[in-house]
CSV table of C-alpha atoms in Angstrom, one decimal:
chain,number,residue,atom,x,y,z
H,1,MET,CA,211.0,-38.9,18.1
H,2,THR,CA,213.2,-42.0,17.8
H,3,GLU,CA,217.1,-42.1,19.4
H,4,GLU,CA,219.6,-41.3,16.6
H,5,VAL,CA,221.3,-44.4,15.6
H,6,PRO,CA,225.5,-43.9,14.8
H,7,ARG,CA,226.1,-43.8,11.1
H,8,TRP,CA,228.3,-47.1,11.5
H,9,ARG,CA,225.1,-49.0,12.5
H,10,ARG,CA,223.2,-47.7,9.9
H,11,LYS,CA,225.8,-48.7,7.4
H,12,ALA,CA,226.2,-52.2,9.0
H,13,GLY,CA,222.9,-52.8,8.7
H,14,GLY,CA,222.8,-52.6,4.9
H,15,VAL,CA,226.0,-54.3,4.6
H,16,VAL,CA,224.0,-57.4,6.5
H,17,ALA,CA,221.2,-57.4,4.3
H,18,THR,CA,223.4,-57.1,1.2
H,19,VAL,CA,225.1,-60.0,2.5
H,20,VAL,CA,222.0,-62.2,2.9
H,21,GLN,CA,220.6,-60.5,-0.6
H,22,LEU,CA,223.8,-62.3,-2.0
H,23,GLY,CA,222.8,-65.6,-0.5
H,24,ALA,CA,219.9,-65.7,-2.4
H,25,LEU,CA,221.7,-65.0,-5.6
H,26,ALA,CA,224.2,-67.3,-4.9
H,27,SER,CA,221.5,-70.1,-4.5
H,28,VAL,CA,219.9,-69.2,-7.9
H,29,ALA,CA,223.6,-69.4,-9.5
H,30,LEU,CA,224.2,-72.9,-7.7
H,31,LEU,CA,220.9,-73.7,-9.5
H,32,ILE,CA,222.0,-72.8,-12.9
H,33,TRP,CA,225.7,-73.5,-12.5
H,34,GLY,CA,226.0,-76.3,-9.5
H,35,GLY,CA,227.2,-79.2,-11.7
H,36,HIS,CA,230.5,-77.6,-11.3
H,37,HIS,CA,231.7,-79.1,-8.4
H,38,GLY,CA,234.6,-76.6,-7.6
H,39,PHE,CA,232.0,-73.7,-7.8
H,40,TYR,CA,229.4,-75.7,-5.5
H,41,HIS,CA,231.5,-76.4,-2.8
H,42,TRP,CA,233.2,-73.2,-2.0
H,43,THR,CA,229.9,-71.2,-2.4
H,44,VAL,CA,228.2,-73.3,0.0
H,45,LEU,CA,231.4,-73.4,2.1
H,46,ALA,CA,231.7,-69.5,2.1
H,47,PHE,CA,227.9,-68.9,3.1
H,48,SER,CA,228.2,-71.8,5.6
H,49,VAL,CA,231.1,-69.9,7.5
H,50,LEU,CA,228.2,-67.0,7.5
H,51,ASN,CA,225.6,-69.2,8.7
H,52,ILE,CA,223.8,-68.4,6.0
H,53,PRO,CA,222.2,-71.3,4.1
H,54,ALA,CA,223.0,-70.9,0.4
H,55,ASP,CA,222.2,-73.9,-1.6
H,56,ALA,CA,220.9,-75.1,-4.9
H,57,ASN,CA,217.3,-75.1,-3.7
H,58,ILE,CA,214.6,-72.6,-4.8
H,59,LEU,CA,213.1,-72.4,-1.8
H,60,ILE,CA,215.9,-71.4,0.0
H,61,ALA,CA,216.8,-68.9,-2.8
H,62,LEU,CA,213.2,-67.6,-2.5
H,63,VAL,CA,213.7,-67.4,1.5
H,64,LEU,CA,216.8,-65.5,1.7
H,65,ALA,CA,215.5,-63.3,-1.0
H,66,VAL,CA,212.4,-62.3,1.4
H,67,LEU,CA,214.6,-62.5,4.4
H,68,GLY,CA,216.9,-59.6,2.5
H,69,ALA,CA,214.6,-57.5,1.5
H,70,ALA,CA,213.0,-57.5,5.3
H,71,LEU,CA,216.7,-56.6,6.8
H,72,ARG,CA,216.7,-54.1,3.6
H,73,ARG,CA,213.4,-52.6,5.5
H,74,ARG,CA,215.1,-52.5,8.8
H,75,LYS,CA,212.5,-55.2,10.1
H,76,ARG,CA,213.4,-55.9,13.5
H,77,ALA,CA,211.9,-59.5,13.5
H,78,ALA,CA,214.2,-60.0,10.0
H,79,LEU,CA,217.4,-59.4,12.2
H,80,ASN,CA,216.2,-61.8,15.0
H,81,THR,CA,215.5,-64.6,12.4
H,82,LEU,CA,219.0,-63.8,11.0
H,83,LEU,CA,220.3,-63.9,14.7
H,84,LEU,CA,218.4,-67.6,15.2
H,85,PHE,CA,220.4,-68.8,12.0
H,86,GLN,CA,223.5,-67.8,13.5
H,87,VAL,CA,222.8,-69.4,17.3
H,88,GLY,CA,221.7,-72.9,15.3
H,89,GLY,CA,224.7,-72.9,13.1
H,90,LEU,CA,227.1,-72.3,16.5
H,91,ALA,CA,224.8,-74.9,18.3
H,92,VAL,CA,225.3,-77.5,15.3
H,93,THR,CA,228.8,-76.4,15.2
H,94,MET,CA,229.7,-77.1,18.6
H,95,ALA,CA,227.8,-80.4,18.5
H,96,PHE,CA,229.8,-81.6,15.9
H,97,HIS,CA,233.7,-80.1,17.8
H,98,ALA,CA,232.0,-82.0,20.7
H,99,ALA,CA,231.9,-85.1,18.7
H,100,LEU,CA,235.4,-85.1,17.3
H,101,LEU,CA,236.4,-84.5,20.8
H,102,TRP,CA,234.8,-87.5,22.7
H,103,ALA,CA,234.4,-90.1,20.0
H,104,PRO,CA,236.3,-89.2,16.9
H,105,GLY,CA,235.9,-92.8,15.7
H,106,ALA,CA,232.7,-92.5,15.5
H,107,LEU,CA,232.9,-89.8,12.7
H,108,THR,CA,234.2,-90.9,9.0
H,109,LEU,CA,236.6,-87.7,8.4
H,110,ALA,CA,237.9,-86.6,4.5
H,111,ARG,CA,239.9,-89.9,3.2
H,112,ARG,CA,239.0,-91.4,6.4
H,113,GLU,CA,242.6,-90.2,7.9
H,114,ARG,CA,242.6,-89.6,11.4
H,115,THR,CA,245.6,-87.2,10.9
H,116,HIS,CA,243.0,-85.0,9.9
H,117,ILE,CA,240.8,-84.3,13.4
H,118,PRO,CA,243.6,-81.5,14.5
H,119,VAL,CA,242.5,-79.6,11.4
H,120,ALA,CA,238.8,-80.5,11.5
H,121,LEU,CA,239.1,-79.0,15.2
H,122,TRP,CA,241.0,-76.0,14.5
H,123,ALA,CA,238.2,-75.1,11.6
H,124,LEU,CA,235.2,-75.6,13.4
H,125,THR,CA,236.9,-73.2,16.2
H,126,GLY,CA,237.6,-70.8,13.8
H,127,VAL,CA,233.7,-71.0,12.4
H,128,GLU,CA,232.5,-70.6,16.2
H,129,LEU,CA,234.5,-67.7,16.8
H,130,VAL,CA,233.1,-66.2,13.4
H,131,ALA,CA,229.3,-67.2,14.6
H,132,ILE,CA,229.9,-66.0,18.0
H,133,GLY,CA,231.3,-62.6,16.4
H,134,LEU,CA,228.4,-62.3,14.4
H,135,ILE,CA,225.9,-62.8,17.3
H,136,VAL,CA,227.8,-60.0,19.0
H,137,LEU,CA,227.5,-57.6,15.7
H,138,LEU,CA,223.8,-58.6,15.2
H,139,ILE,CA,222.8,-57.7,18.6
H,140,ALA,CA,224.7,-54.4,19.0
H,141,LEU,CA,223.0,-53.3,15.1
H,142,ARG,CA,219.5,-53.9,16.8
H,143,PRO,CA,219.3,-50.3,17.4
H,144,ALA,CA,219.6,-50.0,13.4
H,145,PHE,CA,216.5,-52.2,12.9
H,146,PRO,CA,213.5,-50.6,14.7
H,147,ALA,CA,211.1,-51.3,11.8
H,148,ARG,CA,208.1,-53.0,13.7
H,149,LEU,CA,205.6,-55.9,11.9
H,150,ALA,CA,202.5,-55.2,10.3
H,151,PRO,CA,199.3,-55.8,13.5
H,152,GLY,CA,198.4,-59.2,13.4
H,153,ALA,CA,201.5,-60.3,11.3
H,154,TRP,CA,202.0,-63.8,13.4
H,155,LYS,CA,198.2,-64.3,13.2
H,156,TYR,CA,197.7,-63.7,9.3
H,157,ALA,CA,201.2,-65.9,8.3
H,158,LEU,CA,199.9,-68.4,10.4
H,159,ALA,CA,196.7,-68.2,8.7
H,160,VAL,CA,198.4,-68.1,5.0
H,161,GLY,CA,200.7,-70.8,6.3
H,162,LEU,CA,198.3,-73.3,7.7
H,163,GLY,CA,195.7,-72.7,4.8
H,164,GLY,CA,198.1,-72.7,1.9
H,165,LEU,CA,199.7,-76.1,3.1
H,166,ALA,CA,196.1,-77.6,3.4
H,167,VAL,CA,195.0,-76.5,-0.1
H,168,VAL,CA,198.5,-77.8,-1.6
H,169,ILE,CA,198.0,-80.9,0.4
H,170,SER,CA,194.5,-81.5,-0.3
H,171,VAL,CA,195.3,-80.8,-4.2
H,172,GLY,CA,198.3,-83.4,-4.3
H,173,TRP,CA,196.1,-86.0,-2.1
H,174,ALA,CA,193.4,-85.5,-4.7
H,175,LEU,CA,195.7,-86.2,-7.6
H,176,LEU,CA,197.3,-89.1,-6.0
H,177,THR,CA,193.7,-90.8,-5.9
H,178,VAL,CA,193.8,-90.5,-9.7
H,179,PHE,CA,197.5,-90.8,-10.3
H,180,PRO,CA,198.6,-93.0,-7.1
H,181,GLY,CA,202.0,-94.5,-8.6
H,182,THR,CA,203.2,-97.3,-6.4
H,183,LEU,CA,201.2,-95.9,-3.7
H,184,THR,CA,198.6,-98.2,-1.7
H,185,GLY,CA,195.7,-96.9,0.1
H,186,LEU,CA,194.3,-93.6,1.0
H,187,GLY,CA,196.6,-93.3,4.4
H,188,ASP,CA,199.8,-93.8,2.1
H,189,SER,CA,198.8,-90.9,-0.5
H,190,PHE,CA,197.9,-88.7,2.3
H,191,LEU,CA,201.0,-89.4,4.0
H,192,TRP,CA,203.1,-88.8,0.8
H,193,ALA,CA,201.4,-85.3,-0.1
H,194,ALA,CA,201.8,-83.9,3.3
H,195,ASN,CA,205.7,-85.1,3.3
H,196,HIS,CA,206.5,-83.7,0.2
H,197,ALA,CA,204.5,-80.3,0.5
H,198,THR,CA,206.7,-79.9,3.9
H,199,GLY,CA,210.0,-80.4,2.2
H,200,GLU,CA,210.0,-84.2,2.8
H,201,LEU,CA,211.1,-83.7,6.4
H,202,LEU,CA,210.2,-87.8,7.0
H,203,GLN,CA,211.6,-90.9,5.4
H,204,LEU,CA,208.5,-92.2,4.5
H,205,ARG,CA,210.0,-95.5,3.0
H,206,ARG,CA,211.2,-96.9,6.5
H,207,LEU,CA,207.8,-97.0,7.2
H,208,GLY,CA,206.7,-98.9,4.4
H,209,VAL,CA,204.9,-95.7,2.1
H,210,GLN,CA,206.1,-96.0,-1.4
H,211,GLU,CA,206.2,-93.2,-4.1
H,212,GLY,CA,204.1,-91.2,-5.8
H,213,PRO,CA,204.4,-89.9,-9.6
H,214,GLY,CA,207.6,-87.6,-10.1
H,215,TRP,CA,205.2,-84.6,-11.7
H,216,VAL,CA,202.9,-84.8,-8.7
H,217,ASP,CA,206.1,-84.5,-6.5
H,218,LEU,CA,206.9,-81.5,-8.6
H,219,LEU,CA,203.7,-79.9,-8.3
H,220,LEU,CA,203.7,-80.4,-4.3
H,221,ASP,CA,207.5,-78.8,-3.7
H,222,LEU,CA,206.5,-75.9,-6.0
H,223,GLY,CA,203.4,-75.3,-4.0
H,224,GLY,CA,205.1,-76.0,-0.8
H,225,THR,CA,207.6,-73.5,-1.9
H,226,ALA,CA,205.0,-70.9,-2.8
H,227,VAL,CA,203.4,-71.4,0.3
H,228,ALA,CA,206.4,-70.8,2.3
H,229,VAL,CA,207.1,-67.6,0.6
H,230,ALA,CA,204.0,-66.2,1.1
H,231,THR,CA,204.0,-67.0,4.6
H,232,LEU,CA,207.2,-65.1,4.9
H,233,SER,CA,206.0,-62.3,2.9
H,234,THR,CA,203.0,-61.9,4.9
H,235,PHE,CA,205.0,-62.0,8.4
H,236,PHE,CA,207.6,-59.7,7.0
H,237,ARG,CA,205.0,-57.1,5.3
H,238,GLY,CA,205.5,-53.3,5.9
H,239,VAL,CA,202.3,-51.8,7.4
H,240,ARG,CA,200.3,-50.1,4.4
H,241,SER,CA,199.0,-47.1,6.5
H,242,GLN,CA,198.9,-46.2,9.7
H,243,ARG,CA,195.2,-44.9,9.5
H,244,HIS,CA,193.2,-42.6,7.9
H,245,ARG,CA,192.7,-39.8,9.8
H,246,SER,CA,190.0,-38.9,12.3
H,247,ASP,CA,187.2,-36.1,11.7
H,248,GLU,CA,189.0,-34.0,14.4
H,249,GLU,CA,192.0,-34.0,12.7
H,250,GLU,CA,190.6,-32.7,9.8
H,251,LEU,CA,189.4,-30.0,11.6
H,252,ARG,CA,192.7,-29.3,13.1
H,253,LEU,CA,194.3,-29.1,9.4
H,254,ARG,CA,191.7,-27.0,8.3
H,255,SER,CA,192.4,-24.7,11.0
H,256,LEU,CA,196.2,-24.4,10.0
H,257,LEU,CA,195.3,-23.7,6.7
H,258,ALA,CA,193.3,-21.0,7.6
H,259,GLN,CA,196.1,-19.6,9.6
H,260,PHE,CA,199.0,-20.3,7.1
H,261,GLY,CA,197.5,-21.4,3.8
H,262,GLU,CA,197.9,-18.2,1.9
H,263,ASP,CA,201.3,-19.1,0.2
H,264,ASP,CA,200.3,-22.9,-0.6
H,265,SER,CA,198.3,-23.3,-3.8
H,266,LEU,CA,198.2,-27.2,-2.9
H,267,GLY,CA,197.3,-27.1,0.9
H,268,TYR,CA,194.2,-27.7,0.3
H,269,PHE,CA,194.5,-31.1,-1.3
H,270,ALA,CA,196.0,-32.2,2.3
H,271,THR,CA,192.2,-32.8,3.4
H,272,ARG,CA,191.8,-35.6,1.0
H,273,ARG,CA,190.4,-38.3,3.3
H,274,ASP,CA,192.8,-41.4,2.2
H,275,LYS,CA,195.7,-39.8,3.8
H,276,SER,CA,197.2,-40.3,7.0
H,277,VAL,CA,198.4,-37.0,9.1
H,278,VAL,CA,201.4,-36.5,11.8
H,279,PHE,CA,201.7,-33.3,13.7
H,280,ALA,CA,204.4,-31.3,14.9
H,281,PRO,CA,204.6,-31.6,18.9
H,282,ASN,CA,203.4,-28.4,19.3
H,283,GLY,CA,200.4,-28.9,17.1
H,284,GLN,CA,201.3,-25.9,14.5
H,285,ALA,CA,202.4,-27.8,11.3
H,286,ALA,CA,201.5,-31.4,10.2
H,287,VAL,CA,202.7,-33.6,7.3
H,288,THR,CA,200.0,-35.3,5.4
H,289,TYR,CA,201.0,-38.7,4.1
H,290,ARG,CA,200.0,-42.2,2.4
H,291,VAL,CA,201.9,-45.3,2.5
H,292,LEU,CA,202.2,-47.2,-0.7
H,293,GLY,CA,204.4,-50.4,-1.4
H,294,GLY,CA,206.3,-49.4,2.0
H,295,THR,CA,207.1,-46.2,0.7
H,296,SER,CA,205.6,-43.1,3.2
H,297,ILE,CA,204.7,-40.6,0.6
H,298,ALA,CA,204.2,-37.2,1.9
H,299,SER,CA,201.6,-34.7,0.5
H,300,ALA,CA,203.5,-31.2,-0.7
H,301,ASP,CA,204.5,-28.9,1.7
H,302,PRO,CA,203.7,-29.7,5.3
H,303,ILE,CA,200.6,-27.8,6.6
H,304,GLY,CA,200.8,-25.3,9.0
H,305,ASP,CA,203.4,-22.6,10.5
H,306,PRO,CA,206.7,-22.4,8.3
H,307,GLU,CA,208.6,-22.4,11.8
H,308,SER,CA,207.3,-25.6,12.7
H,309,TRP,CA,207.7,-27.4,9.7
H,310,PRO,CA,211.1,-29.1,10.5
H,311,GLN,CA,209.3,-30.6,13.5
H,312,ALA,CA,206.6,-31.8,11.6
H,313,ILE,CA,208.9,-33.4,9.0
H,314,ALA,CA,210.9,-35.1,11.8
H,315,ALA,CA,208.0,-36.8,13.6
H,316,TRP,CA,207.0,-38.0,10.0
H,317,LEU,CA,210.4,-39.3,9.0
H,318,ALA,CA,210.3,-40.9,12.7
H,319,GLU,CA,207.4,-42.9,12.1
H,320,ALA,CA,208.4,-43.8,8.6
H,321,HIS,CA,211.9,-45.0,10.9
H,322,THR,CA,209.7,-47.0,13.2
H,323,TYR,CA,207.7,-48.8,10.5
H,324,GLY,CA,210.7,-49.5,7.9
H,325,TRP,CA,209.0,-47.0,5.2
H,326,SER,CA,211.0,-45.2,2.6
H,327,PRO,CA,210.1,-41.5,3.0
H,328,GLY,CA,209.4,-39.5,-0.1
H,329,VAL,CA,207.5,-36.5,-1.3
H,330,LEU,CA,205.4,-35.9,-4.2
H,331,GLY,CA,204.6,-32.1,-5.4
H,332,ALA,CA,206.7,-29.8,-2.8
H,333,SER,CA,207.4,-26.0,-3.6
H,334,GLU,CA,210.7,-25.0,-3.5
H,335,ARG,CA,210.2,-24.0,0.2
H,336,GLY,CA,208.7,-27.2,1.2
H,337,ALA,CA,211.7,-29.0,-0.9
H,338,LYS,CA,214.4,-27.1,1.0
H,339,ALA,CA,212.6,-28.1,4.4
H,340,TYR,CA,212.8,-31.5,3.3
H,341,VAL,CA,216.2,-31.6,1.7
H,342,ARG,CA,217.4,-30.0,5.2
H,343,ALA,CA,216.0,-33.1,7.2
H,344,GLY,CA,218.2,-35.2,5.0
H,345,LEU,CA,216.2,-36.0,1.5
H,346,LYS,CA,217.1,-35.3,-1.8
H,347,ALA,CA,215.0,-33.1,-4.0
H,348,LEU,CA,214.6,-33.9,-7.9
H,349,GLU,CA,212.7,-30.9,-9.9
H,350,ILE,CA,209.9,-32.3,-12.0
H,351,GLY,CA,207.9,-29.2,-13.1
H,352,ASP,CA,206.2,-26.1,-11.8
H,353,GLU,CA,202.8,-25.0,-11.5
H,354,ALA,CA,201.4,-22.1,-14.0
H,355,VAL,CA,199.8,-19.2,-11.7
H,356,LEU,CA,197.6,-16.4,-13.2
H,357,ASP,CA,197.6,-13.3,-10.7
H,358,VAL,CA,194.2,-12.0,-11.3
H,359,ARG,CA,195.0,-8.6,-11.2
H,360,ASP,CA,197.3,-8.5,-14.0
H,361,PHE,CA,195.4,-11.1,-16.3
H,362,ARG,CA,194.2,-9.7,-19.4
H,363,LEU,CA,193.1,-10.9,-22.6
H,364,SER,CA,194.3,-8.4,-24.8
H,365,GLY,CA,198.0,-8.0,-26.1
H,366,PRO,CA,200.3,-10.1,-28.3
H,367,GLU,CA,201.2,-12.6,-25.6
H,368,ARG,CA,197.9,-13.8,-25.1
H,369,ARG,CA,196.8,-14.2,-28.7
H,370,SER,CA,196.2,-18.1,-28.9
H,371,VAL,CA,194.1,-17.8,-26.0
H,372,ARG,CA,192.0,-14.5,-27.0
H,373,GLN,CA,191.4,-16.3,-30.3
H,374,ALA,CA,190.2,-19.8,-28.2
H,375,VAL,CA,187.7,-17.7,-26.3
H,376,ARG,CA,186.7,-15.7,-29.0
H,377,ARG,CA,185.8,-19.1,-30.7
H,378,ILE,CA,183.9,-20.3,-28.4
H,379,GLU,CA,181.7,-16.9,-27.9
H,380,ARG,CA,180.9,-17.0,-31.2
H,381,ALA,CA,179.5,-20.7,-31.0
H,382,GLY,CA,177.1,-19.2,-28.5
H,383,TYR,CA,178.2,-20.3,-25.4
H,384,THR,CA,177.7,-19.0,-21.7
H,385,ALA,CA,179.3,-19.6,-18.4
H,386,GLN,CA,178.2,-19.8,-14.8
H,387,VAL,CA,180.7,-19.6,-12.1
H,388,ARG,CA,179.6,-19.9,-8.4
H,389,ARG,CA,180.7,-22.0,-4.9
H,390,HIS,CA,180.0,-25.4,-4.7
H,391,ALA,CA,177.8,-24.3,-1.8
H,392,ASP,CA,175.4,-22.2,-4.1
H,393,VAL,CA,174.7,-25.4,-6.4
H,394,PRO,CA,171.5,-26.9,-5.5
H,395,PRO,CA,171.6,-30.5,-4.9
H,396,SER,CA,169.9,-31.9,-8.1
H,397,GLU,CA,172.1,-29.7,-10.0
H,398,MET,CA,175.2,-31.1,-8.3
H,399,ASP,CA,173.9,-34.1,-9.0
H,400,ASP,CA,173.7,-33.7,-12.7
H,401,LEU,CA,177.3,-32.2,-12.6
H,402,LEU,CA,178.6,-35.4,-10.9
H,403,ALA,CA,176.8,-37.4,-13.4
H,404,LYS,CA,178.3,-35.5,-16.5
H,405,ALA,CA,181.8,-35.4,-14.7
H,406,GLN,CA,181.4,-39.3,-14.5
H,407,GLN,CA,180.3,-39.8,-18.0
H,408,TRP,CA,183.0,-37.6,-19.5
H,409,ARG,CA,185.9,-39.2,-17.4
H,410,GLY,CA,185.4,-42.5,-19.1
H,411,ALA,CA,186.5,-46.0,-17.9
H,412,GLY,CA,190.1,-44.6,-17.3
H,413,THR,CA,191.5,-44.9,-13.4
H,414,GLU,CA,191.6,-41.3,-12.1
H,415,ARG,CA,194.7,-40.7,-10.1
H,416,GLY,CA,195.2,-37.9,-7.8
H,417,PHE,CA,197.4,-37.4,-4.5
H,418,SER,CA,198.7,-33.9,-4.1
H,419,MET,CA,197.1,-32.1,-6.8
H,420,ALA,CA,193.4,-33.5,-6.9
H,421,LEU,CA,190.8,-33.6,-4.0
H,422,SER,CA,188.6,-36.8,-6.0
H,423,ARG,CA,185.6,-35.8,-3.8
H,424,LEU,CA,183.3,-33.5,-6.2
H,425,GLY,CA,180.6,-32.6,-4.5
H,426,ASP,CA,181.1,-33.1,-0.9
H,427,PRO,CA,179.3,-31.2,1.7
H,428,SER,CA,182.6,-30.0,3.8
H,429,ASP,CA,183.8,-28.1,0.4
H,430,GLY,CA,181.1,-25.6,0.4
H,431,ARG,CA,184.0,-23.2,-0.6
H,432,CYS,CA,185.0,-24.9,-3.6
H,433,VAL,CA,184.4,-23.2,-7.0
H,434,MET,CA,182.5,-24.5,-9.9
H,435,ALA,CA,183.0,-23.2,-13.7
H,436,GLU,CA,180.3,-24.7,-15.8
H,437,ALA,CA,179.8,-24.1,-19.7
H,438,TYR,CA,176.7,-24.7,-21.5
H,439,ASP,CA,176.3,-24.4,-25.5
H,440,ALA,CA,173.8,-22.5,-27.6
H,441,THR,CA,171.0,-24.6,-26.8
H,442,GLY,CA,171.9,-24.8,-22.8
H,443,GLN,CA,173.7,-28.2,-22.7
H,444,LEU,CA,176.4,-28.7,-20.1
H,445,ARG,CA,179.4,-29.3,-22.4
H,446,GLY,CA,182.4,-28.8,-19.6
H,447,LEU,CA,183.3,-27.7,-16.3
H,448,LEU,CA,186.2,-26.7,-14.1
H,449,SER,CA,186.4,-27.3,-9.8
H,450,PHE,CA,188.6,-25.3,-7.9
H,451,VAL,CA,189.7,-25.7,-4.4
H,452,PRO,CA,190.3,-22.7,-2.1
H,453,TRP,CA,193.9,-21.3,-2.1
H,454,GLY,CA,193.8,-19.0,1.2
H,455,ARG,CA,191.1,-17.0,1.5
H,456,ARG,CA,191.2,-15.4,-2.1
H,457,GLY,CA,193.1,-17.6,-4.3
H,458,LEU,CA,191.8,-20.8,-6.2
H,459,SER,CA,193.9,-23.9,-7.4
H,460,LEU,CA,192.4,-25.9,-9.9
H,461,ASP,CA,191.4,-29.5,-9.0
H,462,LEU,CA,189.1,-31.0,-11.3
H,463,MET,CA,188.7,-30.7,-15.5
H,464,ARG,CA,186.3,-32.0,-17.6
H,465,ARG,CA,184.6,-31.5,-20.9
H,466,ASP,CA,182.5,-33.2,-23.7
H,467,ARG,CA,184.9,-34.5,-26.1
H,468,ASP,CA,182.7,-33.2,-29.1
H,469,ALA,CA,182.7,-29.7,-27.3
H,470,GLU,CA,184.3,-26.7,-29.7
H,471,ASN,CA,188.5,-26.5,-29.2
H,472,GLY,CA,189.0,-24.0,-26.5
H,473,LEU,CA,186.9,-25.0,-23.8
H,474,THR,CA,189.2,-24.8,-21.0
H,475,GLU,CA,190.7,-21.4,-22.2
H,476,TYR,CA,187.0,-20.0,-22.2
H,477,LEU,CA,186.1,-21.1,-18.5
H,478,VAL,CA,189.6,-20.3,-17.1
H,479,ALA,CA,189.2,-16.7,-18.6
H,480,GLN,CA,185.4,-16.5,-17.1
H,481,VAL,CA,186.7,-17.1,-13.6
């Protein structure tokens, strides 16, 4: 569990992220409307007071956008980067302040009037106080930014940065050998390409290096910008997932399902192996989840003792908070939704599941007329059904069922998370139930696969049919089950 962060710190952290993102938007605005001198001057001045380098520069706009997104994800490294901005800005301001005090004649002031020196000193003092105040504030907000970097973020970011720059410089150098402009020699071409790919850090004209074509300069600027943004994105990227669970953890989940799974129709889908799992401290409940795009998506209700659900949910939320993931839940029941809401999430009803109580299910009666007609139509066509546990299907027959299921699915991507197992025929799923439909010639024309729901229930996992089969095949198989 993580220490509870005071509400004001969380709110202030959101404000900090918003201000940096506004700096990115302001940089874009300056690129579009920067020709208006007053607008440019006051916009740059406003953000410079906060030591945020907003300017009419696409690289700065993208860097601030990435930094703002990382702050929004509560990345501690992003907060430290913003602190460096503040410390660097304070150091520059203090250096300028010292220069005005010790050697005012060495600096050219606005309108070259020495009477502006006291005004400038007061202005610099104000900027320094703002910077110091922001440094203190950002340090105080550190508990609100607990999210860690992904494992190996430094290494991967360095590889992306150095590798990307090497590619950009090499491409620029190759182009300059064909279109050299006023450059002479491979050495000058390399220096010019490297300098322009890294933001023109050096004044090469002082070294006697001439100029390359403007369009190559543009390509190098764009390439360098792309590399800088990719490097920052890699550095600040979220942890995609902790890990897939171990075999031991799957056994613990199955044990919890055996004890507490009677009321959870989707519980068995928690055994999907592309999910991670976090257990309550007492081990009596667990939340299974998967991380996608910086969001930790929990699968349906927690597994295990409902009395321990709050502890399991708290452990899951604490982990999400630690890594800067946004928490979400897909496919929770009404009871599960209430548990998640009590933990601070919001619930949105998106549908309900159809449940058949086999003790009351009959094909007779007016309310079952359409289903009865569908079943009778399939029976008249000579169809037969076979219902058995997966463990009772011989391996050769299971291979045939898998081949047909794949053929009928086609090329579309199969998606499932809370309500699909996505491992038909796995030996560990022997209690699952297979329902097969055969036509009058004995050809397999459709199948349904169910996972266990508690000890005596079934929950639909897979539904496949031949598109040329008669209508009503699914209703027929459900009725046969």
